[in-house]
Amino acid sequence: MESHHKVREKFSSGLAVFFATLGSAVGLGNIWKFPYLTGENGGGAFLFVYLICVFFIGLPVMIAEFYVGRKARQNAVGAFDKLAPGSPWKVIGFMGVLASYLIMFFYSCVAGWVYAYIFKALRGDFTAITTEGVQSIFGQAVVSPLPPLVWQWIVLAVVAIILICGVQKGIERITKTLLPVLFLLIIICDIRSLTLSGAREGLDFLFRVDFSKITPPVILTALGLAFFKLSLGMGCMITYASYFTENNNMIANSARVALSDTIVSLLAGIAIFPAVFSFGMQPGAGPGLLFMTIPMVFSQLPFGNILLTAFFILSSIAATTAMLSLVEVPVVYWSEQRGLSRTKSVILNTIIIAAFGVLATLSADKTSLLGNIQIFGKGFFDLFDYISSNILLPVGGLLIVMFVGYVVKQDDYIRELTNHGTLNNKPLIQSLIFVTKYITPILLVLVFLNSVGLIKLN
Ligand code: TRP
């Protein structure tokens, strides 16, 4: 490499590797997607299916990404260039950079609403609130053009500042300090929720085992969720793994991250549903649950505003650590492939996301300023979500496992995953390779065909 390339940064320890990776996985998905999907689709039975999906799709893809990243020690595009010089495989990296932008356009918008709600909760805006009251606050925060844009820019500025501080002083320090805080806050909300009179019903909704709900489309929902939850298919894990320590046990790390992430999702569900059922509300998904039902329910409790503030702080932490990994992908791409300094790259990418993010934020609701513009029958917000989650991520994941399963030399894969023979996990790796070559790709093809509507399972 030319002399202007500084020594590449690394995480300082195995613990730092764990927290950074977990920080990427834990995000808004844990709070507004996972608990609801679990409750709605068969509770304990869905959880069982989800864990199988994590096992057969999530972990093989994650480990494949770890391998590519740590072996090449490059950004998502450069990594494929280095491992398969001159081949078209680096298209995976370009798709990843594109997916990272598309996800950030709408993710930073939702994160902006979450940040804004911390201050609303703190000010006591939700005290003794009615249904009309929460609706009007939500409308103000989401539909009126300026406040959500300003909050989105604040979110992007926070992410930019952390990223400019670097891998160790930024990503590592923030994830190591904030994830334990998130954990503590979620436990506090859990204790409060579990001591309510209707706790039983909420737990029933989340955990009741109902295998009759497990149909093929539900299985595919679980597959898609496992993918989004674990930040797979777009080079986030490749990029983070390029900073991993040489002696990290990547298989163990992937299992720990998947398990901890699932625990955080369940703890979020335990905080949410007992409270919702105690007040005779209907559990719903997405924005309604997070920004209307929860404020209404929590604010009726003693110390409700404090609890609500805690809840939105923990949601902001989750969203922010996930965004660090999303934005890091284009940041290192622009700095390593295009020669920008890290700071310039962060600024450039923040501007790109802020500029196109306007389209998502102003189309988040039907009544928003750009809410009635339709492309392929979807508004901008939904379009960005659809192209990234339903197309780019599963295709990216499929190509990554194909690359590792069929292009990479098996001996080299084994050498990397055993840390050059120092780990005693060869039989495990042999089974992993089998799953990576023959099972994961087939399942991913099914997910993809279903999500774009080419096959219809039911
Ligand atoms: N996993 C995060 C969540 O659950 C979101 C996320 C971060 C993500 N990086 C990603 C999703 C990469 C897909 C791909 O909210």
XYZ file of C-alpha atoms and ligand atoms in Angstrom:
473
model
C 0.000 0.000 0.000
C 1.068 3.572 -0.549
C 2.681 5.415 2.300
C -0.282 7.711 2.928
C -2.234 4.766 4.289
C -1.984 4.843 8.038
C -1.822 1.621 10.061
C -5.336 0.173 10.159
C -7.097 0.382 13.490
C -8.200 -2.691 15.455
C -10.492 -3.317 18.399
C -8.455 -3.620 21.576
C -9.746 -6.955 22.930
C -12.144 -9.837 22.508
C -14.608 -8.057 24.774
C -14.504 -5.002 22.534
C -15.130 -7.224 19.514
C -18.168 -8.703 21.266
C -19.666 -5.364 22.279
C -19.152 -3.748 18.884
C -20.754 -6.684 17.068
C -23.600 -6.861 19.562
C -24.060 -3.109 19.222
C -24.608 -3.601 15.518
C -27.139 -6.383 16.045
C -29.124 -4.695 18.795
C -31.243 -1.977 17.253
C -34.759 -0.811 16.601
C -35.455 -4.339 15.352
C -35.334 -5.632 18.931
C -37.862 -3.162 20.173
C -40.488 -2.742 17.511
C -40.146 -5.810 15.323
C -39.104 -8.863 17.256
C -41.481 -8.744 20.258
C -44.524 -8.088 18.121
C -43.718 -10.719 15.483
C -43.073 -13.270 18.209
C -46.348 -12.557 19.994
C -48.369 -12.504 16.807
C -46.910 -15.611 15.192
C -47.136 -18.283 17.823
C -45.007 -17.064 20.764
C -42.712 -19.796 21.995
C -43.193 -21.739 18.766
C -42.062 -18.732 16.684
C -39.091 -18.287 18.985
C -38.127 -21.889 18.351
C -38.345 -21.370 14.570
C -36.448 -18.085 14.851
C -33.604 -19.791 16.711
C -33.421 -22.489 14.033
C -33.195 -19.754 11.385
C -30.451 -18.046 13.358
C -28.635 -21.351 13.489
C -28.920 -22.375 9.840
C -28.832 -18.988 8.158
C -27.766 -16.324 10.633
C -24.644 -17.911 12.047
C -23.262 -19.328 8.762
C -23.642 -15.940 7.045
C -22.203 -14.074 10.014
C -19.188 -16.359 10.259
C -18.655 -16.118 6.485
C -18.661 -12.312 6.780
C -16.269 -12.468 9.736
C -13.907 -14.614 7.694
C -13.908 -12.267 4.702
C -13.392 -9.193 6.871
C -10.666 -10.428 9.164
C -8.778 -12.242 6.425
C -8.730 -9.265 4.059
C -8.669 -6.451 6.644
C -10.346 -4.213 4.121
C -13.648 -2.440 3.509
C -16.526 -4.451 2.022
C -15.506 -3.722 -1.589
C -11.742 -3.932 -1.105
C -12.086 -7.189 0.822
C -13.400 -9.087 -2.213
C -10.844 -7.394 -4.432
C -8.145 -8.672 -2.155
C -9.433 -12.245 -1.712
C -10.452 -12.693 -5.370
C -8.505 -10.089 -7.340
C -10.093 -8.903 -10.555
C -13.231 -11.001 -10.076
C -16.788 -9.656 -10.093
C -17.355 -10.738 -6.457
C -16.738 -7.213 -5.268
C -20.228 -6.404 -6.513
C -21.269 -7.784 -3.081
C -19.412 -4.867 -1.562
C -21.044 -2.295 -3.831
C -24.484 -3.720 -3.083
C -23.597 -3.475 0.591
C -22.645 0.182 0.335
C -25.910 0.882 -1.484
C -27.956 -1.098 1.077
C -26.265 0.769 3.889
C -27.377 4.104 2.405
C -30.948 2.928 1.766
C -31.337 1.541 5.290
C -29.843 4.678 6.817
C -32.252 6.976 4.925
C -35.243 5.624 6.853
C -33.525 4.205 9.955
C -32.096 7.617 10.891
C -35.575 9.089 10.470
C -37.103 6.657 12.972
C -34.117 7.137 15.279
C -34.881 10.868 15.125
C -38.407 10.263 16.415
C -36.961 8.155 19.237
C -34.493 10.892 20.242
C -37.303 13.467 20.172
C -39.462 11.307 22.434
C -36.809 11.232 25.172
C -37.325 14.943 25.616
C -41.084 14.786 25.346
C -41.152 12.103 28.039
C -38.735 14.088 30.196
C -40.887 17.222 29.912
C -43.955 15.256 30.984
C -45.816 15.769 27.700
C -47.524 12.425 28.157
C -48.852 12.957 31.669
C -52.534 11.978 31.816
C -52.649 11.806 28.048
C -55.639 10.642 25.982
C -55.678 8.665 22.739
C -56.224 11.885 20.775
C -53.351 13.422 22.734
C -50.791 10.777 21.750
C -52.020 10.891 18.176
C -51.532 14.605 17.983
C -48.030 14.413 19.506
C -47.140 11.644 17.052
C -48.502 13.718 14.179
C -46.453 16.699 15.287
C -43.280 14.640 15.643
C -43.683 12.699 12.406
C -45.854 14.548 9.904
C -44.966 18.198 10.408
C -42.022 18.751 8.102
C -39.391 20.507 10.181
C -39.120 18.774 13.603
C -38.493 15.249 12.266
C -35.894 16.576 9.823
C -34.051 18.467 12.521
C -34.057 15.392 14.788
C -32.812 13.235 11.937
C -29.909 15.647 11.426
C -29.145 15.588 15.160
C -29.029 11.783 15.026
C -26.709 11.867 12.008
C -24.460 14.407 13.715
C -24.168 12.204 16.824
C -23.285 9.173 14.693
C -20.788 11.254 12.689
C -19.014 12.552 15.796
C -18.632 9.041 17.233
C -17.323 7.709 13.915
C -14.840 10.559 13.502
C -13.393 9.595 16.901
C -12.363 6.322 15.253
C -12.679 2.597 15.765
C -11.249 2.341 19.290
C -12.020 5.789 20.653
C -15.400 5.967 18.928
C -17.170 2.693 18.153
C -15.438 0.596 20.806
C -15.742 3.104 23.637
C -19.376 3.944 22.944
C -20.585 0.355 22.578
C -18.668 -0.772 25.681
C -20.185 1.971 27.832
C -23.686 2.207 26.423
C -24.711 -1.435 25.952
C -24.483 -2.166 29.701
C -26.573 0.975 30.308
C -29.150 -0.282 27.808
C -29.233 -3.606 29.604
C -29.749 -1.955 32.988
C -32.559 0.280 31.730
C -34.350 -2.608 30.080
C -34.207 -4.605 33.332
C -35.730 -1.665 35.219
C -38.589 -1.474 32.708
C -39.019 -5.261 32.967
C -39.323 -5.207 36.744
C -41.939 -2.472 36.611
C -43.873 -4.216 33.888
C -43.803 -7.631 35.562
C -45.222 -6.253 38.800
C -48.385 -5.018 37.076
C -51.668 -6.838 37.575
C -52.053 -7.815 33.915
C -48.485 -9.075 33.535
C -49.695 -12.614 33.085
C -51.669 -11.864 29.943
C -48.743 -10.016 28.377
C -46.370 -12.880 29.042
C -48.935 -15.255 27.617
C -49.077 -13.222 24.421
C -45.288 -13.331 24.090
C -44.533 -16.881 25.173
C -47.571 -19.098 24.686
C -46.420 -21.963 22.484
C -48.755 -22.294 19.515
C -47.371 -24.476 16.769
C -50.555 -24.119 14.703
C -49.397 -20.585 13.791
C -46.204 -21.900 12.178
C -46.934 -21.804 8.447
C -44.427 -21.431 5.571
C -44.868 -17.625 5.360
C -44.277 -17.387 9.103
C -41.076 -19.388 8.732
C -39.922 -16.961 6.056
C -40.785 -14.043 8.327
C -38.534 -15.598 10.949
C -35.758 -16.002 8.380
C -35.987 -12.394 7.294
C -36.051 -11.233 10.886
C -32.961 -13.267 11.777
C -31.165 -11.626 8.889
C -32.103 -8.038 9.720
C -31.588 -8.554 13.448
C -28.053 -9.849 13.014
C -27.050 -7.085 10.552
C -26.242 -9.537 7.775
C -25.938 -9.446 4.013
C -24.469 -6.005 3.431
C -20.937 -6.026 4.741
C -21.506 -4.598 8.237
C -19.941 -7.690 9.723
C -17.225 -7.764 7.054
C -16.295 -4.214 7.945
C -16.322 -4.801 11.709
C -14.405 -8.066 11.334
C -11.672 -6.161 9.525
C -10.916 -4.683 12.977
C -11.117 -7.982 14.915
C -8.195 -9.162 17.005
C -6.189 -11.973 15.412
C -6.903 -14.460 18.214
C -10.666 -13.891 18.363
C -12.719 -17.062 18.346
C -15.124 -15.933 15.634
C -17.476 -18.908 15.885
C -17.897 -18.434 19.623
C -18.334 -14.691 19.123
C -21.084 -15.182 16.554
C -22.981 -17.528 18.888
C -22.631 -15.165 21.853
C -23.833 -12.204 19.810
C -26.860 -14.075 18.430
C -27.810 -15.316 21.896
C -27.382 -11.945 23.621
C -29.294 -10.192 20.868
C -32.197 -12.622 21.291
C -32.161 -12.044 25.046
C -32.364 -8.272 24.529
C -35.343 -8.760 22.199
C -37.130 -10.927 24.753
C -36.413 -8.458 27.550
C -37.907 -5.736 25.357
C -41.015 -7.846 24.854
C -41.254 -8.448 28.601
C -41.092 -4.705 29.206
C -43.734 -3.914 26.600
C -46.547 -6.484 26.572
C -47.420 -6.905 30.253
C -47.845 -3.126 30.416
C -49.910 -3.025 27.240
C -52.252 -5.785 28.415
C -52.568 -4.374 31.926
C -54.213 -1.324 30.443
C -56.453 -3.292 28.133
C -54.705 -2.037 24.985
C -54.182 -3.950 21.772
C -50.632 -5.001 20.940
C -49.638 -3.563 17.555
C -46.461 -3.396 15.520
C -44.113 -0.649 14.457
C -44.626 3.074 14.900
C -48.018 2.781 16.588
C -46.722 0.544 19.362
C -43.538 2.472 20.002
C -44.804 6.037 19.676
C -48.453 5.867 20.753
C -49.319 2.762 22.775
C -46.191 2.762 24.932
C -46.325 6.467 25.899
C -49.982 6.077 26.811
C -49.513 2.949 28.862
C -46.281 3.887 30.632
C -47.444 7.380 31.507
C -50.353 5.946 33.499
C -47.954 4.254 35.912
C -46.486 5.840 39.014
C -43.179 7.444 37.951
C -44.387 6.841 34.420
C -42.489 9.723 32.892
C -39.219 8.505 34.339
C -39.929 5.005 33.060
C -40.866 6.323 29.657
C -37.725 8.440 29.506
C -35.674 5.347 30.389
C -37.449 3.406 27.668
C -36.694 5.962 24.965
C -33.107 6.367 26.141
C -32.538 2.647 25.796
C -34.189 2.669 22.375
C -31.912 5.521 21.293
C -28.858 3.625 22.469
C -29.961 0.570 20.486
C -30.617 2.630 17.356
C -27.368 4.573 17.630
C -25.016 1.613 18.070
C -26.718 -0.108 15.111
C -26.251 2.991 12.951
C -22.540 3.138 13.781
C -22.118 -0.173 11.971
C -24.355 0.858 9.087
C -22.524 4.107 8.358
C -19.085 2.560 8.940
C -19.553 0.510 5.742
C -19.558 3.466 3.271
C -17.159 5.442 5.481
C -14.356 2.881 5.106
C -15.275 2.292 1.484
C -14.752 5.964 0.658
C -11.591 6.227 2.708
C -9.867 3.050 1.533
C -11.072 2.802 -2.061
C -11.343 6.493 -2.849
C -8.539 7.885 -0.728
C -10.516 10.282 1.491
C -9.402 10.863 5.059
C -11.666 9.238 7.668
C -13.022 12.593 8.794
C -13.792 13.757 5.262
C -15.395 10.435 4.476
C -17.656 10.629 7.538
C -18.703 14.162 6.611
C -19.363 13.267 2.990
C -21.454 10.226 3.927
C -23.394 12.131 6.556
C -24.293 14.727 3.932
C -25.364 12.057 1.445
C -27.583 10.363 4.057
C -29.028 13.645 5.294
C -29.841 14.746 1.740
C -31.660 11.585 0.630
C -32.969 10.966 4.126
C -35.220 13.989 3.584
C -37.176 11.901 1.067
C -37.781 9.162 3.648
C -38.674 11.532 6.457
C -41.118 13.535 4.351
C -42.869 10.379 3.170
C -43.038 8.462 6.467
C -46.789 8.964 6.713
C -49.566 9.173 4.107
C -50.294 12.731 5.221
C -46.632 13.849 5.108
C -45.483 16.473 2.635
C -44.276 13.895 0.066
C -46.606 11.192 1.387
C -48.546 10.778 -1.838
C -45.623 10.355 -4.236
C -45.589 6.731 -5.364
C -42.820 4.784 -7.098
C -43.700 1.181 -7.969
C -46.710 1.665 -5.734
C -44.658 2.657 -2.711
C -43.673 5.921 -1.017
C -39.943 6.701 -0.638
C -39.808 5.509 2.972
C -41.290 2.108 2.173
C -39.368 1.828 -1.085
C -35.988 2.265 0.644
C -37.016 -0.347 3.202
C -38.288 -2.779 0.577
C -35.283 -2.611 -1.770
C -32.805 -3.034 1.067
C -34.512 -5.595 3.327
C -36.276 -7.685 0.705
C -33.786 -7.612 -2.146
C -30.281 -6.392 -1.343
C -29.825 -8.153 2.018
C -30.944 -11.669 1.038
C -29.132 -11.506 -2.315
C -26.030 -10.132 -0.609
C -26.170 -12.882 2.012
C -26.616 -15.534 -0.649
C -23.615 -14.288 -2.616
C -21.477 -14.114 0.524
C -22.128 -17.748 1.493
C -21.611 -18.831 -2.126
C -18.286 -16.995 -2.187
C -17.122 -18.561 1.049
C -18.601 -21.981 0.269
C -17.383 -22.342 -3.313
C -14.621 -19.838 -4.080
C -12.617 -19.727 -0.878
C -10.291 -22.691 -0.338
C -11.661 -24.927 2.412
C -8.274 -25.287 4.021
C -7.970 -21.580 4.317
C -11.427 -21.261 5.843
C -10.506 -23.888 8.411
C -7.171 -22.234 9.078
C -8.807 -18.866 9.754
C -11.611 -20.235 11.919
C -9.227 -22.329 14.014
C -6.924 -19.303 14.298
C -4.159 -21.230 12.529
C -4.780 -24.416 14.449
C -4.813 -22.926 17.943
C -8.523 -23.625 18.474
C -9.786 -27.151 18.785
C -12.998 -26.807 16.767
C -12.364 -28.601 13.517
C -15.357 -31.006 13.562
C -17.633 -28.046 14.233
C -16.152 -26.206 11.253
C -16.661 -29.228 9.036
C -20.394 -29.241 9.812
C -20.461 -25.474 9.382
C -18.965 -25.786 5.904
C -21.604 -28.357 4.964
C -24.413 -26.030 6.106
C -22.778 -23.050 4.397
C -22.494 -24.865 1.068
C -25.759 -26.761 0.872
C -28.358 -25.548 3.349
C -28.020 -21.799 3.819
C -28.044 -20.958 0.061
C -31.230 -22.951 -0.570
C -33.031 -21.354 2.352
C -31.901 -17.911 1.227
C -33.147 -18.464 -2.307
C -36.561 -19.373 -0.862
C -36.617 -16.258 1.320
C -35.719 -14.090 -1.623
C -38.217 -15.558 -4.085
C -40.939 -15.259 -1.508
C -40.098 -11.708 -0.509
C -40.250 -10.444 -4.096
C -43.438 -12.440 -4.669
C -42.067 -14.927 -7.241
C -43.266 -17.854 -5.189
C -46.212 -17.881 -2.882
C -46.024 -20.219 0.087
C -48.986 -20.842 2.339
N -29.613 -5.127 13.382
C -30.132 -3.809 13.543
C -31.520 -3.830 14.184
O -31.986 -4.828 14.606
C -30.205 -3.048 12.252
C -28.997 -3.155 11.400
C -27.749 -2.669 11.660
C -28.913 -3.829 10.152
N -26.888 -2.993 10.658
C -27.586 -3.714 9.720
C -29.828 -4.531 9.397
C -27.178 -4.300 8.502
C -29.429 -5.108 8.194
C -28.111 -5.002 7.760
O -32.164 -2.843 14.297
